[in-house]
Amino acid sequence: MMVVKIDKQKWSSGINQLKSTYDVYGPAKQGKTYEFQKLGSEQLPDLTVQNTTLSPKSIVFPQSEKMFSFHTDENKSGHHILKEMNNQSMPKAVLGIRPCDAKAFQLVKLNFDTCEYKDPYWIRAYESTTLIGLACNNPCSTCFCTSTGCGPFSETGLDVLLMDQGDSFIAKSLTPKGENLLKTATWSDSFDPATAESILKSGKEKAESKIASRVKTDQLASKSIMKIYEAPFWDDVAFSCINCGTCTFSCPTCWCFDIQDETKGCQGIRTRNWDTCMSPLFTLHGSGHNPRGEKTSRVRQRFMHKLKYFLDKYNQGIMCVGCGRCVRLCPVNIDIRQICNMMNSYQPS
Amino acid sequence: MQNPYLPYPVRIDNVTIATEDKSLKTFKFIFLDPNDEKKFAYKAGQFAELSVPGKGEIPIGIASSPTEKGFVMFTVFKVGLVTAYLHNMKAGDIMGIRGPLGNSYPWDLLQGKNIVIIGGGFAFTTLRSSIVYMLDPANRPKFKDIHVIYGARSPGMLLYKDELAEWERRDDINIHMTVDRTDDPNWKYNVGFVPTITEKKAPSASPDTYAIICGPPVMIKFTQPVLEKLGYDHDHIIMSLENRMKCGIGMCGRCNIGKELVCKDGPVFTLSELNRTPREY
């Protein structure tokens, strides 16, 4: 572990140094909202924003991603045979990612990096990305990360943790990747690790005390899938849902995708695109039969997947990091915190 | 890193119409690179993604048996975009196959057991694979009695008719073909729905007897109580599911029934396993 102090005067010069080795991403104003963007040559991440409207998942898992190319011209060799595309790019550095969003990558990794199959697109992108997290001194009112095994100063999934000290940052490297990045940026003013730990500890306590929102998850594991699935509250939960998919779109831990072929003349590509369990097309059979044809079954699928199936399957907690985006963005005010508590406390009669 | 989304290139060797209404066709594929055939080592009950560049991919049960070498075979019902296009493809055309995917019928468990295969309509493909596999001279001694109850709407809708006739003549397998109705005077087999014929022909339950069921939901719905009446335990009833799939490797998230993914944890489940999962199939 290496701890350095970064004076804010050296912040911008370091970032500019990074840009020769990394594609640097950070929060930036985009219309009315803040989103993670690839930063331009003189552009700095805007760290005044509490968190971006959308999660930074697209940096590792693009909303649309080319998988293969092919051609269908039978007069040329190799027709109708898929070829892997060269998706190689510079390593990426994400500055100012929040601890919740970094932990989300670790949860999603359980899906894409399994003992049977490895998703090469996701894994390559994830492995070439360095996450420089910014501890949350002032969490949002909708944050409930301390209930999800995360927290405003959580180090899980991060390569570097930054804490804003006003005129400087304390930067604690957590991985060799993080150490490399600090060196590349020539942020090297060493700082006493023990002092850093005590500052981080008191910062953490202060930030955690500001988190007013909590959910209970302690009973979820002991309940049977079928009992919660058959609970009587799902129609009420789904009643106001319009299946718009805002929750899955903005969620840092939603990974479901579709695969589609696109062609123009004899040239074509196979792409994968974000998909959503809120759409009836997601599960529609060719025959017209749909196992989740009703709105209620789709809403239930989302919450059961996040809060029960994932928990049972991996034993790594729930598939939610408590970022609060779906709570803030849902147009009909469906609140995962309330549903999680309902599932947790549900006693079948 | 091996890319599990990359199909093996194949050439269509042969296309045959499988049913009288032409809604099903059987495709034989040959791997362009013979080494790919070795990599595509499969077991009866598994499926693959048939990959038509420009159209997409479809998950289809493998109809050939692992004991049949030099080709892989699929019987495809024309139902959507990819299958409709595939039905118009011809011998010599190039496409891809990705797999084998999913689990298989539990062949280790089934060794030394009586097997009752119950199939209906188009869902006979992986059952054909299983029958050919079990009847292979090297494998037949590994199984005790084999019964097959297979029904379709009419004689012309039965798949693999030539093979059925051939199996019918053998004394090491009991074939019970049936049709819902027919006015064909030459039809010498059963008439009636699969559950009815199952009640008449299926051996009674024993710890050594396993039923494998594959068919349309309505057939499964009415066959299940018949097997229960015959005394079959739910962990002796083996079923193969279908759900919409894209990736086939447990990643894209749509084919789950509860925490199980039909593509990776299935498609084969026992009824006792299914009793513990939401019926989202």
XYZ file of C-alpha atoms in Angstrom:
630
model
C 0.000 0.000 0.000
C 1.210 3.462 -0.853
C -0.266 6.712 0.416
C 0.416 10.067 -1.207
C -0.863 13.566 -0.792
C -1.944 15.301 -3.989
C -1.977 19.084 -3.822
C -4.763 20.403 -5.969
C -2.190 22.336 -8.004
C -0.603 19.054 -8.943
C -3.974 17.424 -9.600
C -4.447 18.851 -13.076
C -0.861 18.341 -14.207
C -1.026 14.722 -13.036
C -4.240 14.121 -14.946
C -2.689 15.536 -18.083
C 0.248 13.176 -17.603
C -2.183 10.270 -17.298
C -3.776 11.101 -20.630
C -0.703 9.952 -22.548
C -1.068 6.444 -21.096
C -4.769 6.166 -20.316
C -8.125 7.164 -21.705
C -9.203 9.209 -18.693
C -12.863 9.264 -17.666
C -14.517 11.417 -15.055
C -17.796 13.110 -14.164
C -18.589 16.073 -16.412
C -21.585 18.221 -17.119
C -23.654 16.915 -20.019
C -26.699 19.043 -20.698
C -28.558 19.228 -17.427
C -26.937 16.210 -15.828
C -23.517 14.935 -14.877
C -22.234 11.764 -16.500
C -18.952 9.928 -16.796
C -17.247 11.043 -19.979
C -13.926 10.575 -21.646
C -12.119 13.759 -20.716
C -10.669 16.023 -23.410
C -7.069 17.204 -23.438
C -7.388 20.031 -20.893
C -10.595 18.813 -19.278
C -10.674 17.880 -15.577
C -13.206 15.678 -13.808
C -15.874 17.704 -12.053
C -15.742 16.327 -8.547
C -18.336 18.697 -7.144
C -21.155 16.382 -8.207
C -22.402 13.879 -5.614
C -22.865 11.213 -8.231
C -23.644 10.965 -11.927
C -27.207 10.411 -13.115
C -26.244 7.206 -14.913
C -23.810 4.691 -13.524
C -20.338 4.393 -15.066
C -21.003 0.770 -16.095
C -20.836 1.706 -19.775
C -17.082 2.347 -19.473
C -16.558 -1.400 -19.075
C -19.818 -2.619 -20.592
C -20.823 -0.293 -23.452
C -24.495 0.169 -24.141
C -23.801 -1.170 -27.616
C -20.698 -3.149 -28.397
C -19.451 -4.774 -31.582
C -18.683 -8.467 -31.112
C -17.934 -9.795 -34.595
C -17.842 -8.723 -38.207
C -18.746 -10.765 -41.274
C -19.571 -10.455 -44.916
C -22.122 -12.339 -46.983
C -20.553 -11.900 -50.443
C -20.269 -15.447 -51.768
C -17.766 -14.352 -54.421
C -15.246 -13.480 -51.727
C -13.519 -15.857 -49.394
C -14.584 -16.241 -45.777
C -18.211 -15.341 -46.413
C -20.684 -16.025 -43.560
C -17.840 -16.647 -41.120
C -17.705 -14.417 -38.053
C -14.443 -12.680 -37.284
C -13.446 -11.250 -33.945
C -13.107 -7.484 -33.981
C -10.157 -5.605 -32.673
C -11.750 -3.798 -29.747
C -8.383 -3.002 -28.174
C -8.074 0.478 -26.823
C -5.860 2.370 -24.405
C -6.135 1.363 -20.775
C -8.800 3.400 -19.028
C -8.612 5.380 -15.812
C -11.861 6.370 -14.136
C -11.331 9.356 -11.852
C -13.892 10.114 -9.195
C -15.893 6.920 -9.371
C -17.855 6.467 -6.153
C -17.212 3.407 -3.973
C -20.704 2.018 -4.677
C -20.125 2.023 -8.430
C -16.739 0.352 -8.026
C -18.228 -2.397 -5.914
C -20.901 -2.866 -8.588
C -18.200 -3.979 -11.044
C -17.155 -6.685 -8.610
C -20.711 -7.987 -8.395
C -21.142 -7.936 -12.175
C -17.840 -9.791 -12.519
C -19.498 -12.820 -10.906
C -21.727 -13.030 -13.972
C -19.136 -12.450 -16.695
C -16.133 -14.262 -15.243
C -17.235 -17.785 -14.322
C -15.383 -21.062 -14.063
C -17.205 -22.435 -17.127
C -17.228 -19.406 -19.417
C -15.344 -16.126 -19.632
C -16.884 -13.155 -21.396
C -13.821 -11.795 -23.201
C -15.303 -8.360 -23.931
C -16.243 -7.547 -20.362
C -13.153 -9.109 -18.792
C -10.686 -7.375 -21.122
C -12.339 -4.013 -20.548
C -12.507 -4.505 -16.793
C -8.925 -5.656 -16.485
C -7.615 -2.696 -18.453
C -9.503 -0.176 -16.310
C -8.107 1.481 -13.191
C -10.682 2.809 -10.756
C -9.739 5.879 -8.713
C -12.537 6.258 -6.232
C -13.587 9.380 -4.445
C -14.816 8.793 -0.917
C -18.203 10.353 -0.284
C -17.874 13.059 2.368
C -21.485 14.065 1.732
C -23.669 11.141 0.669
C -27.061 11.769 -0.972
C -30.264 11.375 0.973
C -31.163 8.335 -1.140
C -27.880 6.491 -0.518
C -28.207 3.272 1.462
C -24.785 1.794 0.704
C -24.020 0.956 4.331
C -26.855 -1.602 4.204
C -25.514 -3.355 1.109
C -22.046 -4.341 2.237
C -20.581 -1.143 0.787
C -20.215 2.355 2.202
C -19.080 5.922 1.482
C -15.442 5.023 2.163
C -15.606 1.385 0.954
C -12.429 0.227 -0.769
C -13.931 -2.864 -2.417
C -13.224 -2.921 -6.120
C -11.164 0.272 -6.115
C -7.536 0.634 -7.175
C -7.063 3.974 -5.432
C -9.198 5.684 -2.804
C -9.131 9.482 -2.760
C -10.359 11.606 0.103
C -10.934 15.273 -0.515
C -9.170 17.367 2.111
C -10.075 20.796 0.751
C -6.806 21.941 -0.770
C -5.490 18.431 -1.364
C -6.431 14.792 -1.749
C -5.145 11.905 0.276
C -4.661 9.037 -2.175
C -4.356 5.491 -0.928
C -3.383 2.918 -3.512
C -5.053 -0.444 -2.988
C -3.706 -2.505 -5.884
C -0.574 -2.615 -8.085
C -2.742 -1.099 -10.837
C -3.473 1.836 -8.547
C 0.164 2.250 -7.620
C 1.130 2.347 -11.296
C -1.405 5.049 -11.948
C -0.132 7.223 -9.093
C 3.391 6.841 -10.458
C 2.309 7.658 -14.004
C 0.663 10.821 -12.748
C 3.817 11.621 -10.754
C 1.744 12.020 -7.631
C 4.478 11.023 -5.255
C 4.408 13.332 -2.188
C 4.427 10.603 0.403
C 2.097 10.855 3.335
C 2.306 8.988 6.607
C 0.086 5.892 6.223
C -0.902 5.837 9.900
C -2.053 9.455 9.786
C -3.896 8.717 6.539
C -5.703 5.779 8.133
C -6.831 7.875 11.052
C -8.069 10.649 8.752
C -9.888 8.095 6.617
C -11.360 6.467 9.706
C -12.795 9.665 11.076
C -13.971 10.701 7.594
C -15.681 7.360 7.225
C -17.435 7.611 10.566
C -18.600 11.119 9.790
C -19.878 10.169 6.327
C -21.592 7.001 7.519
C -23.377 8.918 10.237
C -24.937 11.082 7.528
C -26.533 8.082 5.832
C -30.055 8.055 7.156
C -31.471 5.490 4.775
C -31.208 1.817 5.648
C -32.585 -1.483 4.432
C -32.728 -4.807 6.178
C -31.399 -7.849 4.336
C -30.601 -10.198 7.214
C -33.615 -12.500 6.712
C -33.469 -12.802 2.920
C -31.109 -15.777 2.759
C -33.144 -17.934 5.112
C -36.407 -17.546 3.213
C -37.315 -19.893 0.378
C -37.413 -18.549 -3.171
C -40.892 -19.947 -3.735
C -42.298 -18.372 -0.577
C -41.145 -14.853 -1.487
C -42.052 -15.436 -5.138
C -45.592 -16.307 -4.114
C -45.920 -13.437 -1.616
C -49.149 -11.479 -2.018
C -47.528 -8.048 -2.366
C -46.169 -8.262 -5.925
C -49.306 -6.940 -7.616
C -49.227 -3.909 -5.321
C -45.489 -3.395 -5.906
C -45.969 -3.536 -9.684
C -49.235 -1.593 -9.797
C -47.754 1.784 -10.712
C -44.831 0.443 -12.781
C -44.884 1.472 -16.431
C -42.071 -0.931 -17.386
C -40.021 1.979 -18.701
C -36.696 0.359 -17.829
C -35.154 3.475 -16.269
C -34.173 1.391 -13.242
C -32.269 -1.222 -15.244
C -30.720 1.425 -17.513
C -29.330 3.475 -14.649
C -28.418 0.575 -12.362
C -24.696 -0.120 -11.976
C -25.356 -3.834 -11.348
C -27.821 -4.554 -14.173
C -25.985 -6.426 -16.910
C -28.631 -8.164 -19.050
C -28.004 -7.893 -22.759
C -29.333 -8.773 -26.183
C -27.371 -9.939 -29.223
C -28.346 -8.592 -32.654
C -26.965 -8.785 -36.188
C -26.838 -5.602 -38.258
C -26.144 -5.584 -41.972
C -25.614 -3.050 -44.708
C -25.285 -4.598 -48.133
C -22.905 -7.531 -47.804
C -21.230 -6.211 -44.662
C -22.452 -7.003 -41.221
C -21.656 -6.937 -37.543
C -22.929 -8.867 -34.556
C -23.477 -6.505 -31.631
C -24.586 -6.773 -28.096
C -26.794 -4.165 -26.516
C -28.108 -3.527 -23.050
C -31.463 -5.156 -22.560
C -34.043 -4.887 -19.823
C -36.134 -7.453 -17.940
C -38.883 -4.822 -17.883
C -39.601 -5.453 -21.565
C -41.988 -8.270 -22.534
C -39.777 -8.945 -25.575
C -37.002 -9.974 -23.224
C -38.560 -13.406 -22.665
C -41.051 -13.735 -25.543
C -40.898 -17.176 -27.170
C -41.105 -17.615 -30.942
C -44.430 -19.379 -30.407
C -45.941 -16.273 -28.824
C -45.863 -17.814 -25.359
C -44.286 -15.512 -22.773
C -43.183 -16.854 -19.388
C -43.059 -13.293 -18.021
C -45.821 -11.779 -20.106
C -47.472 -9.949 -17.197
C -46.091 -6.704 -15.818
C -46.150 -8.066 -12.288
C -43.956 -11.019 -13.254
C -41.369 -8.681 -14.778
C -41.250 -6.351 -11.780
C -40.996 -9.354 -9.485
C -38.163 -10.762 -11.639
C -36.125 -7.580 -11.189
C -36.413 -7.522 -7.415
C -36.140 -11.298 -6.996
C -33.009 -11.343 -9.161
C -31.338 -8.529 -7.267
C -32.365 -9.397 -3.752
C -32.862 -13.171 -3.699
C -31.675 -15.211 -6.716
C -28.264 -13.488 -6.799
C -27.862 -13.815 -3.047
C -28.702 -17.536 -3.138
C -26.556 -18.202 -6.184
C -23.309 -16.513 -5.173
C -23.579 -15.980 -1.424
C -21.984 -12.545 -1.888
C -24.814 -10.386 -0.656
C -27.522 -8.736 -2.702
C -27.057 -7.456 -6.248
C -27.460 -3.849 -5.186
C -24.860 -1.401 -3.937
C -27.251 1.175 -2.521
C -26.428 3.980 -4.980
C -30.061 5.078 -4.942
C -30.258 5.859 -8.669
C -33.386 3.778 -9.306
C -35.006 5.395 -6.279
C -34.235 8.897 -7.572
C -35.099 8.238 -11.214
C -38.179 6.014 -11.105
C -41.014 8.074 -12.635
C -43.606 6.375 -10.426
C -41.601 6.325 -7.187
C -41.049 2.593 -6.838
C -38.475 2.292 -4.089
C -36.196 -0.749 -3.873
C -35.531 0.017 -0.183
C -39.176 -0.446 0.668
C -39.449 -3.638 -1.402
C -36.284 -5.072 0.090
C -37.678 -4.500 3.575
C -40.982 -6.101 2.568
C -39.190 -9.170 1.225
C -36.941 -9.333 4.266
C -39.768 -9.173 6.777
C -42.272 -11.291 4.832
C -43.772 -14.109 6.874
C -45.994 -16.438 4.860
C -49.239 -17.028 6.693
C -9.018 -16.021 -23.854
C -11.378 -18.275 -25.787
C -14.411 -16.428 -27.073
C -17.527 -18.446 -26.148
C -19.647 -16.337 -28.530
C -17.654 -17.372 -31.616
C -19.437 -20.098 -33.598
C -17.706 -22.911 -35.463
C -18.154 -22.411 -39.209
C -20.218 -25.203 -40.773
C -21.574 -26.130 -44.183
C -25.114 -27.373 -44.661
C -24.687 -30.880 -46.043
C -28.277 -31.841 -46.433
C -31.780 -30.466 -45.831
C -34.831 -32.723 -45.632
C -38.475 -31.969 -44.976
C -39.357 -33.679 -41.715
C -43.154 -33.422 -41.519
C -45.996 -33.481 -44.039
C -46.928 -29.852 -43.382
C -43.280 -28.834 -44.119
C -43.098 -26.813 -40.914
C -40.084 -28.821 -39.785
C -36.885 -29.452 -41.662
C -33.885 -31.510 -40.676
C -30.440 -30.025 -41.308
C -27.198 -31.948 -41.370
C -24.101 -29.820 -40.874
C -20.444 -30.569 -41.524
C -17.722 -28.595 -39.746
C -15.484 -26.665 -42.164
C -12.532 -27.461 -39.909
C -12.604 -31.151 -38.902
C -10.878 -30.248 -35.612
C -13.982 -28.293 -34.632
C -16.016 -31.495 -34.660
C -13.787 -32.855 -31.896
C -14.185 -29.650 -29.903
C -17.952 -29.946 -30.322
C -18.061 -33.141 -28.223
C -21.623 -33.372 -26.924
C -23.986 -35.585 -24.958
C -27.589 -36.417 -25.775
C -29.851 -33.715 -24.361
C -27.562 -30.757 -25.026
C -28.360 -27.943 -27.440
C -26.459 -25.493 -29.619
C -26.908 -22.001 -31.006
C -27.416 -22.139 -34.763
C -25.851 -18.953 -36.013
C -26.934 -17.391 -39.319
C -24.769 -14.309 -39.944
C -27.007 -11.352 -40.680
C -30.058 -12.939 -39.067
C -29.015 -14.057 -35.600
C -28.860 -17.130 -33.444
C -31.384 -19.707 -32.222
C -31.037 -22.332 -29.494
C -31.933 -25.780 -30.875
C -31.632 -29.247 -29.315
C -29.074 -31.518 -30.945
C -30.909 -34.303 -32.783
C -27.894 -36.358 -33.807
C -26.294 -38.725 -31.345
C -22.740 -38.490 -30.037
C -22.282 -41.953 -31.558
C -22.921 -40.590 -35.063
C -19.715 -39.173 -36.473
C -18.956 -36.789 -39.320
C -21.949 -34.493 -38.951
C -24.345 -32.863 -36.491
C -28.069 -32.795 -37.066
C -30.879 -30.467 -35.991
C -34.587 -30.508 -36.740
C -35.971 -26.974 -36.810
C -39.554 -25.741 -36.595
C -40.242 -22.670 -38.711
C -41.451 -20.079 -36.229
C -39.514 -16.813 -36.324
C -37.002 -14.705 -38.244
C -33.964 -16.981 -38.061
C -35.834 -20.260 -38.497
C -37.801 -18.901 -41.461
C -34.549 -17.851 -43.122
C -32.912 -21.161 -42.262
C -35.779 -23.030 -43.903
C -34.861 -21.312 -47.170
C -31.183 -22.186 -46.951
C -29.803 -25.064 -48.958
C -27.031 -27.618 -49.039
C -23.661 -25.932 -49.474
C -24.576 -22.761 -47.569
C -22.181 -21.628 -44.849
C -23.272 -20.673 -41.331
C -22.170 -21.301 -37.746
C -22.833 -23.527 -34.749
C -21.987 -22.541 -31.210
C -21.902 -25.139 -28.474
C -22.522 -27.721 -27.228
C -24.503 -25.869 -24.547
C -26.371 -26.761 -21.397
C -26.331 -29.947 -19.383
C -27.572 -33.234 -20.855
C -29.794 -36.042 -19.741
C -28.105 -37.527 -16.649
C -26.418 -40.457 -18.409
C -24.310 -41.526 -15.447
C -27.407 -41.796 -13.289
C -29.376 -43.551 -16.022
C -26.868 -46.385 -16.454
C -28.302 -49.727 -15.462
C -31.841 -48.325 -15.338
C -35.097 -48.832 -17.214
C -35.773 -45.826 -19.415
C -39.183 -44.570 -20.493
C -39.021 -41.874 -23.126
C -42.213 -39.861 -23.568
C -42.285 -37.378 -26.416
C -44.795 -35.306 -28.283
C -44.732 -33.335 -31.496
C -41.572 -31.460 -32.434
C -39.873 -32.081 -29.114
C -38.573 -35.466 -30.175
C -35.167 -34.209 -31.334
C -32.991 -34.709 -28.256
C -35.038 -37.846 -27.559
C -33.973 -39.210 -30.950
C -30.394 -38.390 -29.982
C -30.890 -40.313 -26.744
C -32.456 -43.360 -28.424
C -29.720 -43.615 -31.056
C -27.136 -43.209 -28.295
C -28.652 -45.980 -26.135
C -29.147 -48.359 -29.070
C -25.509 -48.088 -30.095
C -24.067 -51.607 -29.653
C -21.473 -50.260 -27.230
C -24.137 -48.633 -25.056
C -27.202 -50.885 -25.208
C -25.926 -53.286 -22.505
C -25.641 -50.330 -20.111
C -29.430 -49.905 -19.965
C -32.261 -52.237 -18.977
C -35.689 -52.023 -20.669
C -36.263 -49.077 -22.973
C -39.778 -47.867 -23.729
C -40.587 -45.025 -26.111
C -44.011 -43.398 -26.215
C -44.135 -40.882 -29.015
C -47.165 -39.080 -30.324
C -47.981 -36.506 -32.962
C -51.156 -34.982 -34.376
C -51.197 -37.330 -37.385
C -48.935 -39.991 -38.922
C -47.416 -37.403 -41.262
C -46.381 -35.223 -38.346
C -44.159 -37.856 -36.713
C -40.471 -37.046 -36.983
C -37.884 -39.615 -38.094
C -40.497 -42.048 -39.450
C -37.971 -44.359 -41.116
C -36.047 -44.770 -37.905
C -39.209 -45.306 -35.891
C -40.132 -48.139 -38.247
C -36.672 -49.621 -37.881
C -36.758 -49.401 -34.071
C -40.232 -50.894 -34.125
C -38.772 -54.081 -35.638
C -36.094 -54.452 -32.949
C -36.612 -56.545 -29.836
C -34.394 -54.473 -27.533
C -36.651 -51.394 -27.518
C -40.431 -51.027 -27.126
C -41.821 -48.368 -29.420
C -45.365 -47.111 -28.782
C -46.259 -44.661 -31.530
C -49.521 -42.803 -31.374
C -51.422 -40.118 -33.247
C -54.220 -37.876 -32.037
C -56.424 -39.013 -34.897
C -56.084 -40.463 -38.392
C -58.172 -41.733 -41.275
C -55.203 -43.628 -42.681
C -56.317 -47.280 -43.008
C -52.679 -48.397 -42.989
C -51.964 -46.890 -39.552
C -51.389 -49.951 -37.411
C -50.245 -48.278 -34.204
C -52.031 -46.445 -31.385
C -54.592 -43.691 -31.676
C -54.979 -41.379 -28.693
C -53.195 -38.658 -26.805
C -49.790 -39.282 -25.258
C -51.033 -39.272 -21.616
C -53.622 -41.978 -22.423
C -51.069 -44.174 -24.177
C -48.604 -43.580 -21.340
C -51.160 -44.883 -18.861
C -51.599 -48.037 -20.959
C -48.024 -48.717 -22.018
C -45.571 -47.212 -19.548
C -44.043 -49.665 -17.095
C -45.000 -49.120 -13.483
C -42.642 -47.146 -11.323
C -39.599 -48.606 -9.604
C -36.466 -47.135 -8.082
C -34.721 -48.324 -11.255
C -37.092 -46.696 -13.740
C -36.702 -43.147 -15.037
C -39.045 -41.235 -17.332
C -37.722 -38.585 -19.722
C -40.455 -36.252 -20.948
C -40.212 -33.760 -23.766
C -43.214 -32.189 -25.396
C -45.616 -29.288 -25.616
C -46.822 -27.839 -22.290
C -50.290 -29.375 -22.658
C -48.825 -32.863 -23.087
C -46.589 -32.408 -20.053
C -49.469 -31.075 -18.008
C -51.579 -34.190 -18.574
C -48.755 -36.753 -18.584
C -47.414 -35.728 -15.196
C -50.508 -36.923 -13.225
C -50.435 -40.207 -15.177
C -46.852 -40.840 -14.116
C -47.729 -39.923 -10.547
C -50.585 -42.426 -10.668
C -48.129 -45.041 -11.921
C -46.028 -44.244 -8.865
C -43.139 -42.275 -10.374
C -41.272 -40.124 -7.868
C -40.661 -36.553 -8.965
C -36.925 -37.133 -8.967
C -37.474 -39.981 -11.439
C -39.227 -37.689 -13.916
C -36.728 -35.855 -16.102
C -37.753 -32.939 -18.269
C -36.108 -30.659 -20.795
C -37.161 -26.992 -20.885
C -37.117 -24.293 -23.513
C -36.921 -20.555 -22.924
C -35.915 -17.570 -24.986
C -32.125 -17.406 -25.047
C -29.417 -15.241 -26.533
C -26.011 -16.067 -25.092
C -26.579 -19.727 -24.193
C -23.819 -19.520 -21.576
C -25.639 -18.067 -18.583
C -24.739 -14.411 -19.047
C -27.458 -12.475 -20.885
C -30.001 -12.951 -18.108
C -33.316 -13.812 -19.784
C -33.873 -17.572 -19.549
C -33.834 -17.892 -15.752
C -36.416 -19.792 -13.764
C -35.673 -18.483 -10.304
C -31.956 -18.667 -9.725
C -31.454 -21.425 -12.310
C -30.569 -20.539 -15.869
C -32.240 -22.827 -18.389
C -29.289 -22.434 -20.777
C -26.511 -23.300 -18.352
C -28.020 -25.069 -15.326
C -30.537 -26.810 -17.655
C -32.199 -27.373 -20.028
C -32.637 -30.749 -18.286
C -34.194 -30.704 -14.809
C -35.974 -33.297 -12.715
C -39.545 -32.546 -11.767
C -38.502 -32.331 -8.118
C -36.008 -29.601 -9.067
C -38.693 -27.754 -11.014
C -41.062 -27.931 -8.057
C -38.610 -25.657 -6.239
C -38.429 -23.008 -8.970
C -40.918 -20.465 -10.293
C -42.746 -21.798 -13.358
C -41.420 -19.138 -15.689
C -41.072 -21.364 -18.752
